[in-house]
Amino acid sequence: MSERPGPTTRIRVTELSGPSARQRRDDLATEEPLEIRLTAPDGTRRTVAITMRTPGHDFELAAGFLHGEGLARHGDVASIAYCTDEDLPPEARYNTVTVRLRVPVPELPALDRHFLTSSACGVCGSASLDALRDRCAPVPPGSLKLTPELLYGLPDALRAAQGVFGKTGGLHAAGLFSSGGGLAAVREDVGRHNAVDKLVGWASMAGRLPLSEHVLMVSGRASYEIMQKALAAGIPVVCAVSAPSSLAVELARGFGLTLVGFLRGERCNVYAGAERIIA
């Protein structure tokens, strides 16, 4: 079997500074494809996703993706493993994950075309808000209340936990925080939505869903895909360093989520769900 890819790749670069040049080594964030396959008890096998990701926490990524898209809940999954099929070239085996289900492969229109995802854009042709309402209920108000001071501390806490970013400068991160501001888990990836899938997969595999008393903090912008994944995981509050998209705001307002953008220093914009923030 081939060597397992790591989260960073070391190369040699030419560094220019003024009129001088020198050769040095540099660490890059690894980007490799991951194929997610489903296998049912009757032997049915289907590929449901191919995504470009940073290797690491691949099983969590698969579990989180399936949960977020409504394809499989934690109880539906019998096992997750790297694929060892003989028809697979050795160099691809750590880039292919097989999820064995206890239930039949779901019959969804999406599986007829497969999901094709990238590190940049998320799931192509994601379900519309109307379709999302068919499988996700609005988040109940709950008792979660947050102070502005707690929010202001989240970006620095997330950045301090980004180990691979510190080496490469080229990764997104998603952090899950408790209602008191404590960091529960952080995951990094070249794709924002992949980092969120890894977090949700971690919680799903640990039996911690729904995450109704937690806050999701992402290092980039808040997209529709990220809000959809937060909703499926029961996360009531999503914070982002950058701006949200219009559809992300519409989803947040329609499903009772709190959405905070441009969270930098001691400033932010609250686009939805301001009632959870005690100003």
mmCIF file of N, CA, C and O in Angstrom, residues 1 23 45 49 64 71 83 85 91 100-101 104 106 123 134 148 171 178 193 205-206 211 219 234 251 258 270 276:
data_model
loop_
_atom_site.group_PDB
_atom_site.id
_atom_site.type_symbol
_atom_site.label_atom_id
_atom_site.label_comp_id
_atom_site.label_asym_id
_atom_site.label_seq_id
_atom_site.Cartn_x
_atom_site.Cartn_y
_atom_site.Cartn_z
ATOM 1 N N MET A 1 0.843 -1.193 0.000
ATOM 2 C CA MET A 1 0.000 0.000 0.000
ATOM 3 C C MET A 1 0.879 1.244 0.000
ATOM 4 O O MET A 1 1.945 1.269 0.606
ATOM 5 N N GLN A 23 17.295 29.666 -2.348
ATOM 6 C CA GLN A 23 16.498 28.448 -2.324
ATOM 7 C C GLN A 23 16.206 28.071 -0.873
ATOM 8 O O GLN A 23 17.081 28.153 -0.016
ATOM 9 N N ARG A 45 -23.292 -0.799 -3.940
ATOM 10 C CA ARG A 45 -22.212 0.167 -3.703
ATOM 11 C C ARG A 45 -22.429 1.379 -4.590
ATOM 12 O O ARG A 45 -22.725 1.243 -5.763
ATOM 13 N N ALA A 49 -19.752 11.063 -3.209
ATOM 14 C CA ALA A 49 -19.040 12.338 -3.176
ATOM 15 C C ALA A 49 -17.597 12.158 -3.586
ATOM 16 O O ALA A 49 -16.974 11.132 -3.294
ATOM 17 N N GLY A 64 -19.551 13.421 8.602
ATOM 18 C CA GLY A 64 -20.159 14.741 8.644
ATOM 19 C C GLY A 64 -20.847 15.100 7.342
ATOM 20 O O GLY A 64 -21.925 15.701 7.344
ATOM 21 N N LEU A 71 -28.016 11.893 4.184
ATOM 22 C CA LEU A 71 -27.850 10.588 3.548
ATOM 23 C C LEU A 71 -27.705 9.462 4.559
ATOM 24 O O LEU A 71 -28.087 8.319 4.271
ATOM 25 N N CYS A 83 -10.642 2.212 1.687
ATOM 26 C CA CYS A 83 -11.002 1.158 0.748
ATOM 27 C C CYS A 83 -9.782 0.313 0.401
ATOM 28 O O CYS A 83 -8.692 0.836 0.135
ATOM 29 N N ASP A 85 -10.250 -2.326 -1.940
ATOM 30 C CA ASP A 85 -10.678 -3.094 -3.102
ATOM 31 C C ASP A 85 -9.507 -3.333 -4.048
ATOM 32 O O ASP A 85 -8.687 -2.430 -4.293
ATOM 33 N N GLU A 91 -2.085 3.858 -4.834
ATOM 34 C CA GLU A 91 -1.946 5.277 -4.503
ATOM 35 C C GLU A 91 -3.274 5.946 -4.197
ATOM 36 O O GLU A 91 -3.315 7.061 -3.678
ATOM 37 N N ARG A 100 -19.886 1.618 5.403
ATOM 38 C CA ARG A 100 -20.803 0.472 5.381
ATOM 39 C C ARG A 100 -22.041 0.810 6.201
ATOM 40 O O ARG A 100 -21.933 1.187 7.371
ATOM 41 N N LEU A 101 -23.198 0.686 5.565
ATOM 42 C CA LEU A 101 -24.455 1.057 6.193
ATOM 43 C C LEU A 101 -25.169 -0.157 6.768
ATOM 44 O O LEU A 101 -24.994 -1.281 6.300
ATOM 45 N N PRO A 104 -30.407 0.252 3.671
ATOM 46 C CA PRO A 104 -30.186 0.372 2.226
ATOM 47 C C PRO A 104 -29.627 1.740 1.849
ATOM 48 O O PRO A 104 -29.820 2.730 2.562
ATOM 49 N N PRO A 106 -29.706 5.164 0.420
ATOM 50 C CA PRO A 106 -30.899 6.003 0.238
ATOM 51 C C PRO A 106 -31.184 6.275 -1.227
ATOM 52 O O PRO A 106 -30.281 6.487 -2.029
ATOM 53 N N VAL A 123 -20.937 21.835 -2.271
ATOM 54 C CA VAL A 123 -21.694 20.903 -3.085
ATOM 55 C C VAL A 123 -22.329 21.630 -4.253
ATOM 56 O O VAL A 123 -23.058 22.593 -4.072
ATOM 57 N N ASP A 134 -37.849 20.190 3.892
ATOM 58 C CA ASP A 134 -38.427 18.851 3.925
ATOM 59 C C ASP A 134 -37.681 17.920 4.871
ATOM 60 O O ASP A 134 -38.243 16.920 5.331
ATOM 61 N N PRO A 148 -21.385 39.817 23.925
ATOM 62 C CA PRO A 148 -20.468 40.286 22.885
ATOM 63 C C PRO A 148 -19.007 39.970 23.217
ATOM 64 O O PRO A 148 -18.223 39.630 22.334
ATOM 65 N N LEU A 171 -4.772 27.322 5.170
ATOM 66 C CA LEU A 171 -5.894 26.447 5.505
ATOM 67 C C LEU A 171 -7.025 27.215 6.172
ATOM 68 O O LEU A 171 -6.791 28.177 6.909
ATOM 69 N N SER A 178 -18.131 25.913 23.316
ATOM 70 C CA SER A 178 -19.232 25.744 24.259
ATOM 71 C C SER A 178 -19.878 27.088 24.533
ATOM 72 O O SER A 178 -19.374 28.149 24.144
ATOM 73 N N HIS A 193 -16.105 24.173 3.970
ATOM 74 C CA HIS A 193 -17.188 23.215 4.232
ATOM 75 C C HIS A 193 -16.640 21.872 4.679
ATOM 76 O O HIS A 193 -17.259 21.168 5.479
ATOM 77 N N MET A 205 -19.842 10.867 15.416
ATOM 78 C CA MET A 205 -19.205 9.604 15.802
ATOM 79 C C MET A 205 -19.086 9.468 17.314
ATOM 80 O O MET A 205 -19.011 8.357 17.845
ATOM 81 N N ALA A 206 -19.080 10.604 18.016
ATOM 82 C CA ALA A 206 -19.015 10.588 19.483
ATOM 83 C C ALA A 206 -20.395 10.594 20.120
ATOM 84 O O ALA A 206 -20.511 10.618 21.349
ATOM 85 N N LEU A 211 -25.943 19.622 18.529
ATOM 86 C CA LEU A 211 -25.038 20.516 19.248
ATOM 87 C C LEU A 211 -25.776 21.812 19.613
ATOM 88 O O LEU A 211 -25.364 22.908 19.252
ATOM 89 N N SER A 219 -13.278 30.358 9.778
ATOM 90 C CA SER A 219 -12.221 31.332 9.528
ATOM 91 C C SER A 219 -12.465 32.197 8.305
ATOM 92 O O SER A 219 -11.810 33.208 8.136
ATOM 93 N N GLY A 234 -27.803 20.925 14.343
ATOM 94 C CA GLY A 234 -28.479 21.559 15.465
ATOM 95 C C GLY A 234 -27.691 22.666 16.121
ATOM 96 O O GLY A 234 -27.957 23.028 17.274
ATOM 97 N N LEU A 251 -31.264 31.651 4.921
ATOM 98 C CA LEU A 251 -31.398 30.374 5.624
ATOM 99 C C LEU A 251 -31.436 30.610 7.131
ATOM 100 O O LEU A 251 -32.275 30.049 7.843
ATOM 101 N N THR A 258 -28.699 31.981 14.596
ATOM 102 C CA THR A 258 -28.013 33.255 14.793
ATOM 103 C C THR A 258 -26.791 33.267 13.887
ATOM 104 O O THR A 258 -25.989 32.333 13.901
ATOM 105 N N VAL A 270 -24.497 41.327 13.234
ATOM 106 C CA VAL A 270 -25.418 40.233 13.516
ATOM 107 C C VAL A 270 -26.501 40.274 12.439
ATOM 108 O O VAL A 270 -27.303 41.211 12.387
ATOM 109 N N ARG A 276 -30.240 35.982 20.725
ATOM 110 C CA ARG A 276 -29.354 35.107 21.514
ATOM 111 C C ARG A 276 -28.137 35.863 22.051
ATOM 112 O O ARG A 276 -27.341 35.281 22.792
#
